[in-house]
PDB file of C-alpha atoms in Angstrom:
ATOM      1  CA  UNK B   1     150.760 157.339  50.135  1.00 44.00           C
ATOM      2  CA  UNK B   2     147.009 158.018  49.949  1.00 45.00           C
ATOM      3  CA  UNK B   3     145.104 157.321  53.115  1.00 42.00           C
ATOM      4  CA  UNK B   4     142.726 154.418  53.033  1.00 44.00           C
ATOM      5  CA  UNK B   5     139.211 155.098  54.143  1.00 43.00           C
ATOM      6  CA  UNK B   6     137.587 152.312  56.033  1.00 38.00           C
ATOM      7  CA  UNK B   7     133.869 152.079  55.888  1.00 40.00           C
ATOM      8  CA  UNK B   8     132.382 152.443  59.320  1.00 55.00           C
ATOM      9  CA  UNK B   9     128.840 152.146  58.039  1.00 78.00           C
ATOM     10  CA  UNK B  10     126.915 149.637  60.048  1.00 82.00           C
ATOM     11  CA  UNK B  11     124.561 147.478  58.045  1.00 88.00           C
ATOM     12  CA  UNK B  12     120.820 147.685  58.571  1.00 91.00           C
ATOM     13  CA  UNK B  13     120.772 144.032  59.657  1.00 94.00           C
ATOM     14  CA  UNK B  14     122.964 144.871  62.664  1.00 95.00           C
ATOM     15  CA  UNK B  15     120.528 147.602  63.677  1.00 96.00           C
ATOM     16  CA  UNK B  16     117.479 145.435  63.031  1.00 97.00           C
ATOM     17  CA  UNK B  17     119.001 142.527  64.961  1.00 97.00           C
ATOM     18  CA  UNK B  18     119.543 144.853  67.910  1.00 97.00           C
ATOM     19  CA  UNK B  19     115.955 146.105  67.642  1.00 97.00           C
ATOM     20  CA  UNK B  20     114.766 142.493  67.514  1.00 97.00           C
ATOM     21  CA  UNK B  21     116.536 141.715  70.792  1.00 97.00           C
ATOM     22  CA  UNK B  22     115.131 144.821  72.469  1.00 97.00           C
ATOM     23  CA  UNK B  23     111.557 144.183  71.316  1.00 95.00           C
ATOM     24  CA  UNK B  24     111.686 140.571  72.508  1.00 95.00           C
ATOM     25  CA  UNK B  25     113.018 141.737  75.854  1.00 95.00           C
ATOM     26  CA  UNK B  26     110.720 144.679  76.640  1.00 94.00           C
ATOM     27  CA  UNK B  27     108.173 145.034  73.826  1.00 92.00           C
ATOM     28  CA  UNK B  28     107.799 147.693  71.168  1.00 91.00           C
ATOM     29  CA  UNK B  29     106.451 150.490  73.377  1.00 91.00           C
ATOM     30  CA  UNK B  30     109.290 150.198  75.874  1.00 93.00           C
ATOM     31  CA  UNK B  31     112.041 149.912  73.263  1.00 95.00           C
ATOM     32  CA  UNK B  32     113.945 153.139  72.721  1.00 95.00           C
ATOM     33  CA  UNK B  33     116.366 154.144  70.008  1.00 95.00           C
ATOM     34  CA  UNK B  34     118.953 154.620  72.747  1.00 95.00           C
ATOM     35  CA  UNK B  35     118.511 150.986  73.829  1.00 96.00           C
ATOM     36  CA  UNK B  36     118.803 149.769  70.244  1.00 97.00           C
ATOM     37  CA  UNK B  37     121.906 151.872  69.596  1.00 96.00           C
ATOM     38  CA  UNK B  38     123.516 150.499  72.752  1.00 96.00           C
ATOM     39  CA  UNK B  39     122.628 146.913  71.783  1.00 96.00           C
ATOM     40  CA  UNK B  40     124.026 147.464  68.267  1.00 96.00           C
ATOM     41  CA  UNK B  41     127.170 149.119  69.578  1.00 95.00           C
ATOM     42  CA  UNK B  42     126.610 152.302  67.584  1.00 95.00           C
ATOM     43  CA  UNK B  43     125.965 155.918  68.444  1.00 93.00           C
ATOM     44  CA  UNK B  44     122.425 157.203  68.657  1.00 92.00           C
ATOM     45  CA  UNK B  45     123.152 159.506  65.713  1.00 93.00           C
ATOM     46  CA  UNK B  46     124.092 156.525  63.538  1.00 91.00           C
ATOM     47  CA  UNK B  47     120.740 154.977  64.317  1.00 92.00           C
ATOM     48  CA  UNK B  48     118.807 158.260  63.958  1.00 91.00           C
ATOM     49  CA  UNK B  49     120.279 158.806  60.488  1.00 91.00           C
ATOM     50  CA  UNK B  50     118.695 155.585  59.298  1.00 92.00           C
ATOM     51  CA  UNK B  51     115.570 155.424  61.436  1.00 94.00           C
ATOM     52  CA  UNK B  52     114.148 158.712  62.728  1.00 93.00           C
ATOM     53  CA  UNK B  53     112.001 156.998  65.337  1.00 93.00           C
ATOM     54  CA  UNK B  54     111.183 153.642  66.911  1.00 91.00           C
ATOM     55  CA  UNK B  55     108.096 153.294  64.723  1.00 88.00           C
ATOM     56  CA  UNK B  56     110.095 153.353  61.467  1.00 92.00           C
ATOM     57  CA  UNK B  57     112.681 151.007  62.957  1.00 94.00           C
ATOM     58  CA  UNK B  58     110.059 148.500  64.069  1.00 91.00           C
ATOM     59  CA  UNK B  59     108.262 148.749  60.715  1.00 89.00           C
ATOM     60  CA  UNK B  60     111.518 147.850  58.962  1.00 93.00           C
ATOM     61  CA  UNK B  61     112.104 145.035  61.446  1.00 94.00           C
ATOM     62  CA  UNK B  62     108.641 143.572  60.939  1.00 90.00           C
ATOM     63  CA  UNK B  63     108.973 143.807  57.159  1.00 90.00           C
ATOM     64  CA  UNK B  64     112.287 141.966  57.289  1.00 92.00           C
ATOM     65  CA  UNK B  65     111.168 139.310  59.762  1.00 90.00           C
ATOM     66  CA  UNK B  66     107.698 138.619  58.468  1.00 88.00           C
ATOM     67  CA  UNK B  67     108.550 139.142  54.812  1.00 84.00           C
ATOM     68  CA  UNK B  68     111.076 136.316  55.111  1.00 85.00           C
ATOM     69  CA  UNK B  69     108.297 133.988  56.286  1.00 84.00           C
ATOM     70  CA  UNK B  70     105.931 134.837  53.454  1.00 79.00           C
ATOM     71  CA  UNK B  71     105.579 133.415  50.041  1.00 61.00           C
ATOM     72  CA  UNK B  72     106.947 129.955  50.572  1.00 67.00           C
ATOM     73  CA  UNK B  73     105.071 127.857  48.084  1.00 71.00           C
ATOM     74  CA  UNK B  74     103.567 124.813  49.708  1.00 76.00           C
ATOM     75  CA  UNK B  75     103.500 121.322  48.278  1.00 82.00           C
ATOM     76  CA  UNK B  76     100.983 120.427  45.616  1.00 87.00           C
ATOM     77  CA  UNK B  77     100.558 119.509  41.995  1.00 92.00           C
ATOM     78  CA  UNK B  78      98.321 122.463  41.163  1.00 96.00           C
ATOM     79  CA  UNK B  79      98.619 126.159  41.864  1.00 95.00           C
ATOM     80  CA  UNK B  80      95.528 125.962  44.091  1.00 96.00           C
ATOM     81  CA  UNK B  81      97.107 123.235  46.226  1.00 95.00           C
ATOM     82  CA  UNK B  82     100.369 125.187  46.461  1.00 94.00           C
ATOM     83  CA  UNK B  83      98.561 128.411  47.330  1.00 95.00           C
ATOM     84  CA  UNK B  84      96.415 126.809  50.027  1.00 95.00           C
ATOM     85  CA  UNK B  85      99.256 124.858  51.640  1.00 94.00           C
ATOM     86  CA  UNK B  86     101.555 127.887  51.358  1.00 92.00           C
ATOM     87  CA  UNK B  87      99.012 130.232  52.952  1.00 93.00           C
ATOM     88  CA  UNK B  88      98.235 127.874  55.836  1.00 94.00           C
ATOM     89  CA  UNK B  89     101.942 127.175  56.345  1.00 93.00           C
ATOM     90  CA  UNK B  90     102.672 130.898  56.393  1.00 92.00           C
ATOM     91  CA  UNK B  91     100.027 131.514  59.061  1.00 92.00           C
ATOM     92  CA  UNK B  92     101.568 128.747  61.154  1.00 92.00           C
ATOM     93  CA  UNK B  93     105.085 130.169  60.716  1.00 92.00           C
ATOM     94  CA  UNK B  94     103.966 133.684  61.584  1.00 91.00           C
ATOM     95  CA  UNK B  95     102.221 132.508  64.726  1.00 89.00           C
ATOM     96  CA  UNK B  96     105.318 130.541  65.782  1.00 91.00           C
ATOM     97  CA  UNK B  97     107.595 133.539  65.208  1.00 93.00           C
ATOM     98  CA  UNK B  98     108.862 135.017  68.508  1.00 94.00           C
ATOM     99  CA  UNK B  99     108.658 138.593  67.212  1.00 93.00           C
ATOM    100  CA  UNK B 100     105.032 138.166  66.122  1.00 92.00           C
ATOM    101  CA  UNK B 101     104.229 136.597  69.496  1.00 92.00           C
ATOM    102  CA  UNK B 102     105.890 139.516  71.304  1.00 92.00           C
ATOM    103  CA  UNK B 103     103.959 142.071  69.271  1.00 91.00           C
ATOM    104  CA  UNK B 104     100.637 140.259  69.693  1.00 91.00           C
ATOM    105  CA  UNK B 105     101.208 139.699  73.423  1.00 90.00           C
ATOM    106  CA  UNK B 106     102.495 143.154  74.377  1.00 90.00           C
ATOM    107  CA  UNK B 107     101.719 145.651  71.644  1.00 89.00           C
ATOM    108  CA  UNK B 108      98.889 144.315  69.482  1.00 89.00           C
ATOM    109  CA  UNK B 109      97.402 147.792  69.085  1.00 91.00           C
ATOM    110  CA  UNK B 110     100.421 148.687  66.927  1.00 87.00           C
ATOM    111  CA  UNK B 111      99.003 146.385  64.240  1.00 88.00           C
ATOM    112  CA  UNK B 112      95.645 148.175  64.178  1.00 89.00           C
ATOM    113  CA  UNK B 113      96.624 150.746  61.510  1.00 89.00           C
ATOM    114  CA  UNK B 114      97.467 147.838  59.185  1.00 87.00           C
ATOM    115  CA  UNK B 115      93.975 146.471  59.688  1.00 90.00           C
ATOM    116  CA  UNK B 116      91.846 149.618  59.545  1.00 92.00           C
ATOM    117  CA  UNK B 117      93.890 152.354  57.821  1.00 93.00           C
ATOM    118  CA  UNK B 118      96.385 151.047  55.277  1.00 94.00           C
ATOM    119  CA  UNK B 119      98.233 148.027  53.994  1.00 93.00           C
ATOM    120  CA  UNK B 120     101.824 147.646  55.102  1.00 90.00           C
ATOM    121  CA  UNK B 121     104.826 146.354  53.209  1.00 88.00           C
ATOM    122  CA  UNK B 122     104.482 142.870  54.687  1.00 89.00           C
ATOM    123  CA  UNK B 123     100.849 142.651  53.614  1.00 93.00           C
ATOM    124  CA  UNK B 124     101.810 143.719  50.101  1.00 93.00           C
ATOM    125  CA  UNK B 125     104.498 141.015  49.974  1.00 90.00           C
ATOM    126  CA  UNK B 126     101.900 138.415  50.986  1.00 91.00           C
ATOM    127  CA  UNK B 127      99.407 139.748  48.462  1.00 94.00           C
ATOM    128  CA  UNK B 128     102.000 139.547  45.673  1.00 93.00           C
ATOM    129  CA  UNK B 129     102.698 135.891  46.525  1.00 90.00           C
ATOM    130  CA  UNK B 130      98.977 135.203  46.354  1.00 94.00           C
ATOM    131  CA  UNK B 131      98.630 137.085  43.068  1.00 96.00           C
ATOM    132  CA  UNK B 132     101.392 134.981  41.447  1.00 94.00           C
ATOM    133  CA  UNK B 133      99.833 131.706  42.555  1.00 94.00           C
ATOM    134  CA  UNK B 134      96.334 132.866  41.598  1.00 97.00           C
ATOM    135  CA  UNK B 135      97.568 133.704  38.088  1.00 98.00           C
ATOM    136  CA  UNK B 136      99.220 130.287  37.848  1.00 97.00           C
ATOM    137  CA  UNK B 137      95.949 128.715  38.984  1.00 98.00           C
ATOM    138  CA  UNK B 138      93.992 130.590  36.339  1.00 98.00           C
ATOM    139  CA  UNK B 139      96.439 129.217  33.780  1.00 98.00           C
ATOM    140  CA  UNK B 140      96.419 125.603  34.991  1.00 97.00           C
ATOM    141  CA  UNK B 141      92.646 125.667  35.584  1.00 98.00           C
ATOM    142  CA  UNK B 142      92.857 124.825  39.289  1.00 98.00           C
ATOM    143  CA  UNK B 143      91.561 128.224  40.445  1.00 98.00           C
ATOM    144  CA  UNK B 144      88.295 129.717  39.291  1.00 98.00           C
ATOM    145  CA  UNK B 145      88.492 132.707  36.992  1.00 97.00           C
ATOM    146  CA  UNK B 146      88.111 136.095  38.580  1.00 97.00           C
ATOM    147  CA  UNK B 147      89.685 139.487  38.908  1.00 98.00           C
ATOM    148  CA  UNK B 148      93.232 138.743  40.044  1.00 97.00           C
ATOM    149  CA  UNK B 149      93.560 141.865  42.199  1.00 97.00           C
ATOM    150  CA  UNK B 150      90.213 141.337  43.902  1.00 97.00           C
ATOM    151  CA  UNK B 151      90.923 137.660  44.568  1.00 98.00           C
ATOM    152  CA  UNK B 152      94.378 138.410  45.968  1.00 97.00           C
ATOM    153  CA  UNK B 153      93.107 141.178  48.264  1.00 97.00           C
ATOM    154  CA  UNK B 154      90.207 139.038  49.494  1.00 96.00           C
ATOM    155  CA  UNK B 155      92.527 136.132  50.285  1.00 96.00           C
ATOM    156  CA  UNK B 156      94.892 138.495  52.080  1.00 95.00           C
ATOM    157  CA  UNK B 157      92.073 139.762  54.288  1.00 95.00           C
ATOM    158  CA  UNK B 158      90.896 136.254  55.071  1.00 94.00           C
ATOM    159  CA  UNK B 159      94.332 134.884  55.928  1.00 94.00           C
ATOM    160  CA  UNK B 160      95.324 138.022  57.831  1.00 94.00           C
ATOM    161  CA  UNK B 161      92.391 137.566  60.173  1.00 93.00           C
ATOM    162  CA  UNK B 162      93.791 134.181  61.172  1.00 92.00           C
ATOM    163  CA  UNK B 163      97.215 135.647  61.912  1.00 91.00           C
ATOM    164  CA  UNK B 164      95.746 138.336  64.137  1.00 90.00           C
ATOM    165  CA  UNK B 165      92.964 136.397  65.844  1.00 90.00           C
ATOM    166  CA  UNK B 166      93.565 132.675  65.875  1.00 88.00           C
ATOM    167  CA  UNK B 167      95.629 132.479  69.087  1.00 86.00           C
ATOM    168  CA  UNK B 168      92.825 133.491  71.469  1.00 86.00           C
ATOM    169  CA  UNK B 169      90.194 131.901  69.246  1.00 84.00           C
ATOM    170  CA  UNK B 170      91.647 128.387  69.540  1.00 84.00           C
ATOM    171  CA  UNK B 171      92.158 128.362  73.289  1.00 83.00           C
ATOM    172  CA  UNK B 172      89.359 125.811  73.638  1.00 91.00           C
ATOM    173  CA  UNK B 173      89.755 124.129  70.232  1.00 91.00           C
ATOM    174  CA  UNK B 174      92.269 121.874  68.537  1.00 92.00           C
ATOM    175  CA  UNK B 175      94.504 124.313  66.588  1.00 90.00           C
ATOM    176  CA  UNK B 176      95.246 121.692  63.928  1.00 92.00           C
ATOM    177  CA  UNK B 177      91.528 121.263  63.305  1.00 94.00           C
ATOM    178  CA  UNK B 178      91.174 125.028  62.888  1.00 94.00           C
ATOM    179  CA  UNK B 179      94.042 125.135  60.373  1.00 94.00           C
ATOM    180  CA  UNK B 180      92.506 122.189  58.521  1.00 96.00           C
ATOM    181  CA  UNK B 181      89.255 124.146  58.337  1.00 96.00           C
ATOM    182  CA  UNK B 182      91.123 127.181  56.996  1.00 96.00           C
ATOM    183  CA  UNK B 183      92.598 124.987  54.260  1.00 96.00           C
ATOM    184  CA  UNK B 184      89.133 123.661  53.396  1.00 97.00           C
ATOM    185  CA  UNK B 185      87.708 127.185  53.267  1.00 96.00           C
ATOM    186  CA  UNK B 186      90.493 128.385  50.985  1.00 97.00           C
ATOM    187  CA  UNK B 187      90.111 125.316  48.761  1.00 96.00           C
ATOM    188  CA  UNK B 188      86.382 125.907  48.503  1.00 96.00           C
ATOM    189  CA  UNK B 189      86.774 129.595  47.725  1.00 96.00           C
ATOM    190  CA  UNK B 190      89.297 128.969  44.970  1.00 97.00           C
ATOM    191  CA  UNK B 191      87.957 125.824  43.323  1.00 97.00           C
ATOM    192  CA  UNK B 192      86.588 126.374  39.789  1.00 95.00           C
TER     193      UNK B 192
END
């Protein structure tokens, strides 16, 4: 009788869930692959085969976590309304996310390359959502005409600044009023 081979491959979600727990507990800089492997119940070699270092593991974790929060279309009759409410809602969801809070509180400098050197996968996911809604707005007439790529990148930069900076910036302000102002700014920038 032929022997049956059982797959012992651990899914990436198991590894990313373990990394998530470790990062929330001690932060990115203090998380080690050994800690993540222990939390996931796998050998270090299993983890190393998939993620050669903590940086690649955390990048995959952030893409999974934050990518899931992006691109939810907000309510509205027009593409502009959906884009604005979706963008503001996404900023709110990102800021309420425990992983984002942990990174911003303990390891904010890890986000610097994504601000000054290159765009990351999560930023590209957000930009694609914006591009789709911008194109729909060009079609339905609710968003002014313009170069789709330039508009999407500009919106990404504007919204990204809120994700990275709004927490300390609203310490002495009503956060809801600040988000309302963001919505007004986006509306004004997009209106034909």
